[in-house]
XYZ file of N, CA and C in Angstrom:
462
model
N 246.264 79.629 -15.291
C 246.971 80.888 -15.423
C 247.327 81.400 -14.031
N 248.593 81.508 -13.741
C 249.021 81.957 -12.423
C 248.854 83.464 -12.297
N 247.904 83.899 -11.474
C 247.674 85.306 -11.251
C 246.781 85.974 -12.287
N 246.577 85.348 -13.414
C 245.708 85.906 -14.442
C 244.322 85.307 -14.309
N 243.325 86.136 -14.542
C 241.971 85.602 -14.582
C 241.165 86.416 -15.562
N 240.295 85.717 -16.287
C 239.419 86.414 -17.222
C 238.543 87.381 -16.452
N 238.413 88.582 -16.973
C 237.693 89.644 -16.286
C 238.609 90.529 -15.475
N 239.809 90.029 -15.168
C 240.784 90.796 -14.410
C 241.687 91.613 -15.324
N 242.529 92.437 -14.715
C 243.389 93.307 -15.510
C 244.464 92.538 -16.278
N 244.723 93.014 -17.488
C 245.811 92.458 -18.294
C 247.125 93.063 -17.797
N 248.153 92.252 -17.639
C 249.450 92.811 -17.232
C 249.937 93.840 -18.258
N 250.270 95.017 -17.774
C 250.740 96.073 -18.664
C 252.187 95.806 -19.061
N 252.587 96.374 -20.169
C 253.969 96.243 -20.619
C 254.290 97.356 -21.607
N 255.556 97.601 -21.769
C 256.081 98.426 -22.849
C 257.195 97.622 -23.491
N 257.031 97.318 -24.775
C 258.034 96.593 -25.544
C 258.256 97.334 -26.856
N 259.390 97.108 -27.466
C 259.698 97.758 -28.734
C 259.215 96.902 -29.901
N 258.675 97.586 -30.927
C 258.191 96.886 -32.109
C 259.300 96.774 -33.160
N 258.935 96.230 -34.308
C 259.898 95.974 -35.373
C 260.559 97.244 -35.907
N 260.009 98.403 -35.583
C 260.589 99.674 -36.018
C 261.339 100.381 -34.894
N 261.448 99.712 -33.749
C 262.142 100.303 -32.606
C 261.293 101.259 -31.801
N 259.986 101.278 -32.061
C 259.064 102.159 -31.350
C 258.469 101.434 -30.142
N 258.308 102.172 -29.050
C 257.684 101.591 -27.867
C 256.206 101.348 -28.115
N 255.745 100.192 -27.693
C 254.323 99.847 -27.699
C 253.962 99.558 -26.247
N 253.046 100.359 -25.707
C 252.610 100.208 -24.323
C 251.157 99.763 -24.324
N 250.894 98.620 -23.721
C 249.538 98.078 -23.731
C 248.531 99.072 -23.166
N 248.838 99.696 -22.043
C 247.868 100.595 -21.400
C 247.565 101.841 -22.234
N 248.367 102.126 -23.261
C 248.079 103.290 -24.110
C 246.803 103.096 -24.932
N 246.353 101.860 -25.074
C 245.116 101.581 -25.811
C 243.874 101.671 -24.918
N 244.086 101.703 -23.606
C 242.965 101.712 -22.675
C 242.054 102.907 -22.947
N 240.774 102.640 -22.986
C 239.789 103.686 -23.229
C 239.485 103.929 -24.688
N 240.313 103.374 -25.594
C 240.065 103.648 -27.010
C 240.018 102.404 -27.889
N 240.776 101.373 -27.548
C 240.821 100.191 -28.405
C 240.869 98.912 -27.587
N 240.236 97.881 -28.118
C 240.458 96.530 -27.608
C 241.739 96.031 -28.275
N 242.383 95.053 -27.660
C 243.660 94.560 -28.181
C 243.621 93.044 -28.279
N 244.080 92.550 -29.423
C 244.319 91.116 -29.585
C 245.822 90.915 -29.430
N 246.220 90.253 -28.341
C 247.637 89.915 -28.120
C 247.864 88.515 -28.648
N 248.784 88.386 -29.586
C 249.055 87.102 -30.218
C 250.490 86.692 -29.925
N 250.654 85.802 -28.972
C 251.976 85.274 -28.663
C 252.300 84.180 -29.678
N 253.485 84.244 -30.269
C 253.878 83.227 -31.250
C 255.328 82.815 -30.997
N 255.640 81.544 -31.278
C 256.962 81.016 -30.916
C 258.151 81.668 -31.621
N 258.193 81.643 -32.941
C 259.394 82.102 -33.636
C 259.078 82.753 -34.973
N 259.694 83.905 -35.225
C 259.642 84.519 -36.547
C 260.254 83.556 -37.556
N 259.727 83.549 -38.739
C 260.202 82.749 -39.873
C 259.906 81.255 -39.761
N 259.307 80.792 -38.677
C 258.943 79.369 -38.613
C 257.672 79.163 -39.434
N 257.437 77.943 -39.867
C 256.363 77.650 -40.814
C 254.981 78.090 -40.375
N 254.533 77.625 -39.222
C 253.175 77.949 -38.769
C 253.062 79.438 -38.466
N 254.077 80.007 -37.814
C 254.024 81.434 -37.460
C 253.982 82.316 -38.698
N 254.765 81.960 -39.707
C 254.777 82.745 -40.944
C 253.400 82.721 -41.597
N 252.789 81.548 -41.703
C 251.458 81.435 -42.286
C 250.408 82.169 -41.481
N 250.516 82.065 -40.182
C 249.559 82.700 -39.291
C 249.625 84.230 -39.378
N 250.824 84.764 -39.305
C 250.983 86.218 -39.368
C 250.574 86.751 -40.748
N 250.842 85.993 -41.809
C 250.389 86.388 -43.149
C 248.863 86.381 -43.211
N 248.237 85.425 -42.546
C 246.771 85.382 -42.487
C 246.201 86.603 -41.797
N 246.863 87.038 -40.729
C 246.419 88.253 -40.028
C 246.636 89.471 -40.926
N 247.798 89.536 -41.568
C 248.075 90.636 -42.507
C 246.982 90.713 -43.571
N 246.615 89.571 -44.136
C 245.619 89.537 -45.203
C 244.229 89.929 -44.721
N 243.974 89.783 -43.435
C 242.649 90.091 -42.882
C 242.694 91.276 -41.909
N 243.777 92.033 -41.957
C 243.961 93.111 -40.989
C 242.802 94.102 -40.987
N 242.262 94.403 -42.156
C 241.121 95.327 -42.220
C 239.947 94.806 -41.397
N 239.737 93.493 -41.414
C 238.662 92.909 -40.596
C 238.948 93.092 -39.115
N 240.191 92.903 -38.717
C 240.558 93.068 -37.313
C 240.421 94.517 -36.873
N 240.751 95.458 -37.729
C 240.744 96.872 -37.365
C 239.345 97.497 -37.406
N 238.384 96.801 -37.957
C 237.020 97.307 -38.061
C 236.410 97.607 -36.700
N 236.854 96.937 -35.682
C 236.193 97.020 -34.366
C 236.896 97.939 -33.379
N 237.645 98.953 -33.838
C 238.449 99.776 -32.923
C 239.363 98.886 -32.099
N 240.120 98.083 -32.812
C 241.024 97.158 -32.141
C 242.445 97.337 -32.652
N 243.362 96.802 -31.905
C 244.762 96.737 -32.294
C 245.193 95.291 -32.207
N 246.017 94.876 -33.131
C 246.609 93.540 -33.119
C 248.081 93.713 -32.778
N 248.544 92.970 -31.789
C 249.948 93.035 -31.393
C 250.484 91.613 -31.315
N 251.497 91.324 -32.126
C 252.178 90.034 -32.072
C 253.353 90.131 -31.115
N 253.549 89.092 -30.299
C 254.642 89.080 -29.319
C 255.437 87.794 -29.457
N 256.739 87.950 -29.606
C 257.642 86.797 -29.566
C 258.874 87.192 -28.760
N 259.721 86.242 -28.501
C 260.976 86.504 -27.790
C 262.138 86.665 -28.759
N 261.817 86.813 -30.040
C 262.857 87.063 -31.035
C 263.444 88.454 -30.822
N 264.719 88.644 -31.190
C 265.293 89.986 -31.088
C 264.638 90.943 -32.084
N 264.710 92.209 -31.760
C 264.096 93.266 -32.549
C 264.466 93.183 -34.031
N 265.737 92.926 -34.333
C 266.190 92.914 -35.727
C 265.599 91.732 -36.498
N 265.383 90.624 -35.837
C 264.734 89.483 -36.492
C 263.283 89.829 -36.808
N 262.626 90.546 -35.898
C 261.241 90.945 -36.144
C 261.148 91.920 -37.311
N 262.125 92.807 -37.431
C 262.120 93.748 -38.557
C 262.276 92.989 -39.874
N 263.209 92.040 -39.904
C 263.418 91.249 -41.118
C 262.171 90.433 -41.447
N 261.541 89.854 -40.431
C 260.317 89.065 -40.603
C 259.206 89.937 -41.168
N 258.996 91.112 -40.574
C 257.949 92.017 -41.030
C 258.215 92.480 -42.458
N 259.460 92.829 -42.754
C 259.794 93.290 -44.099
C 259.612 92.180 -45.127
N 260.048 90.971 -44.783
C 259.967 89.854 -45.732
C 258.529 89.493 -46.071
N 257.629 89.616 -45.085
C 256.256 89.169 -45.283
C 255.233 90.308 -45.330
N 255.701 91.547 -45.342
C 254.776 92.677 -45.423
C 253.844 92.766 -44.229
N 254.354 92.481 -43.038
C 253.526 92.507 -41.831
C 253.470 93.943 -41.323
N 252.304 94.549 -41.407
C 252.152 95.968 -41.115
C 251.346 96.222 -39.841
N 251.550 95.396 -38.855
C 250.980 95.593 -37.522
C 252.125 95.372 -36.541
N 251.995 95.856 -35.300
C 253.109 95.761 -34.368
C 253.504 94.315 -34.034
N 254.783 94.042 -34.206
C 255.400 92.808 -33.721
C 256.385 93.263 -32.657
N 256.134 92.904 -31.413
C 256.986 93.397 -30.337
C 257.902 92.296 -29.832
N 259.068 92.743 -29.370
C 260.117 91.832 -28.928
C 260.168 91.739 -27.409
N 259.957 90.538 -26.909
C 260.078 90.237 -25.478
C 261.424 89.533 -25.240
N 262.442 90.043 -25.950
C 263.752 89.401 -25.944
C 264.499 89.601 -24.620
N 264.448 90.845 -24.085
C 265.215 91.083 -22.861
C 264.479 92.049 -21.968
N 264.355 91.759 -20.669
C 264.721 90.467 -20.071
C 263.911 89.344 -20.727
N 264.597 88.317 -21.102
C 264.049 87.268 -21.957
C 262.741 86.688 -21.418
N 261.665 86.939 -22.165
C 260.369 86.355 -21.842
C 259.657 86.946 -20.646
N 260.053 88.115 -20.188
C 259.436 88.691 -18.981
C 257.930 88.910 -19.152
N 257.512 89.504 -20.268
C 256.082 89.741 -20.509
C 255.381 88.421 -20.785
N 256.036 87.569 -21.546
C 255.458 86.260 -21.861
C 255.204 85.474 -20.581
N 256.113 85.565 -19.634
C 255.912 84.907 -18.328
C 254.739 85.544 -17.567
N 254.615 86.862 -17.654
C 253.511 87.553 -16.962
C 252.155 87.058 -17.465
N 252.106 86.629 -18.722
C 250.880 86.076 -19.301
C 250.839 84.557 -19.202
N 251.800 83.986 -18.498
C 251.854 82.553 -18.213
C 251.885 81.690 -19.475
N 252.614 82.152 -20.507
C 252.686 81.384 -21.744
C 254.131 81.142 -22.198
N 255.111 81.323 -21.304
C 256.505 81.093 -21.677
C 256.840 79.617 -21.541
N 257.387 79.039 -22.598
C 257.844 77.648 -22.583
C 259.304 77.655 -22.129
N 259.530 77.244 -20.898
C 260.876 77.291 -20.309
C 261.859 76.371 -21.021
N 261.384 75.292 -21.599
C 262.275 74.347 -22.282
C 262.707 74.908 -23.640
N 261.745 75.436 -24.398
C 262.050 75.935 -25.741
C 262.508 77.390 -25.752
N 262.273 78.105 -24.660
C 262.700 79.499 -24.577
C 261.891 80.448 -25.426
N 260.623 80.109 -25.631
C 259.767 80.927 -26.497
C 258.344 80.933 -25.947
N 257.515 81.843 -26.474
C 256.106 81.825 -26.079
C 255.396 80.600 -26.657
N 254.396 80.145 -25.931
C 253.482 79.167 -26.503
C 252.577 79.924 -27.475
N 251.933 79.225 -28.376
C 251.019 79.858 -29.339
C 249.709 80.148 -28.590
N 249.617 81.359 -28.068
C 248.482 81.753 -27.234
C 247.980 83.122 -27.644
N 246.703 83.353 -27.377
C 246.093 84.644 -27.694
C 245.260 85.115 -26.513
N 245.222 86.436 -26.364
C 244.359 87.082 -25.380
C 243.632 88.216 -26.065
N 242.370 88.402 -25.718
C 241.628 89.582 -26.130
C 241.439 90.419 -24.878
N 241.827 91.685 -25.007
C 241.763 92.632 -23.893
C 240.769 93.718 -24.289
N 239.819 93.980 -23.412
C 238.792 94.973 -23.742
C 239.327 96.395 -23.588
N 238.495 97.363 -23.924
C 238.910 98.767 -23.895
C 239.213 99.270 -22.486
N 238.753 98.532 -21.477
C 239.045 98.892 -20.091
C 240.341 98.260 -19.589
N 240.994 97.470 -20.440
C 242.259 96.850 -20.047
C 242.109 95.528 -19.330
N 240.946 94.903 -19.468
C 240.693 93.626 -18.799
C 240.747 92.457 -19.779
N 241.210 91.327 -19.284
C 241.280 90.102 -20.088
C 239.872 89.565 -20.289
N 239.461 89.392 -21.542
C 238.118 88.922 -21.831
C 238.078 87.539 -22.448
N 239.168 87.103 -23.046
C 239.181 85.799 -23.710
C 240.615 85.349 -23.861
N 240.808 84.053 -23.785
C 242.140 83.479 -23.986
C 241.998 82.139 -24.688
N 242.977 81.825 -25.517
C 243.040 80.515 -26.154
C 244.512 80.140 -26.275
N 244.774 78.853 -26.075
C 246.145 78.348 -26.115
C 246.173 77.161 -27.075
N 246.971 77.304 -28.129
C 247.080 76.262 -29.141
C 248.388 75.500 -28.967
N 248.395 74.270 -29.436
C 249.645 73.522 -29.496
C 250.586 74.254 -30.448
N 251.865 74.111 -30.231
C 252.849 74.855 -31.019
C 252.702 74.614 -32.517
N 252.242 73.442 -32.906
C 252.107 73.114 -34.336
C 250.744 73.487 -34.916
N 249.824 73.974 -34.080
C 248.460 74.259 -34.524
C 248.223 75.754 -34.697
N 247.798 76.125 -35.884
C 247.520 77.522 -36.190
C 246.250 77.996 -35.484
N 246.174 79.285 -35.261
C 245.000 79.893 -34.630
C 243.799 79.893 -35.572
N 242.625 79.931 -34.996
C 241.379 80.092 -35.742
C 241.080 81.593 -35.778
N 241.426 82.242 -36.877
C 241.255 83.690 -36.969
C 239.790 84.105 -36.940
N 238.899 83.268 -37.445
C 237.466 83.579 -37.367
C 237.012 83.678 -35.915
N 237.500 82.775 -35.087
C 237.145 82.814 -33.654
C 237.715 84.066 -32.993
N 238.931 84.448 -33.357
C 239.514 85.674 -32.814
C 238.654 86.888 -33.182
N 238.229 86.958 -34.427
C 237.381 88.065 -34.861
C 236.047 88.068 -34.115
N 235.477 86.906 -33.910
C 234.215 86.805 -33.168
C 234.388 87.320 -31.740
N 235.494 86.981 -31.110
C 235.747 87.443 -29.740
C 235.959 88.955 -29.691
N 236.656 89.495 -30.689
C 236.866 90.936 -30.742
C 235.547 91.680 -30.925
N 234.649 91.120 -31.730
C 233.338 91.742 -31.942
C 232.584 91.867 -30.616
N 232.753 90.889 -29.747
C 232.026 90.883 -28.476
C 232.513 91.961 -27.513
N 233.759 92.390 -27.627
C 234.281 93.371 -26.671
C 234.367 94.778 -27.252
N 234.069 94.914 -28.535
C 234.184 96.242 -29.161
C 232.893 97.010 -29.087
């Protein structure tokens, strides 16, 4: 990770969610831990299944004073359609323009495919990176492991 280190500060950002509302990472500081879930493309097979899995277990994720934020480089309108089609009721933010700027800050932008790699970060209530995992684009996340990591920082 270029410039990123576990225990160090998470790069702050403000991006718009599927409803056009600003989501600022630092706004959670002091009150919530955050699971940042970078995913390649809305409506793709693995991403659709993965986000539906999070939707189905959202109550488990929220139990720990946490927020779940999905990040892709899809345009805002695609994220709205994706959320509406699959009933995704957590923030999906668009890193569309400048294309991949936040994704690059987290060192997970795939320059060839133009999308985020399937990566996750857990950020504690102080705004520090506490855990990271990077999956192959075709491999779904282990949501149980994500929940275990969130329990440790909450």
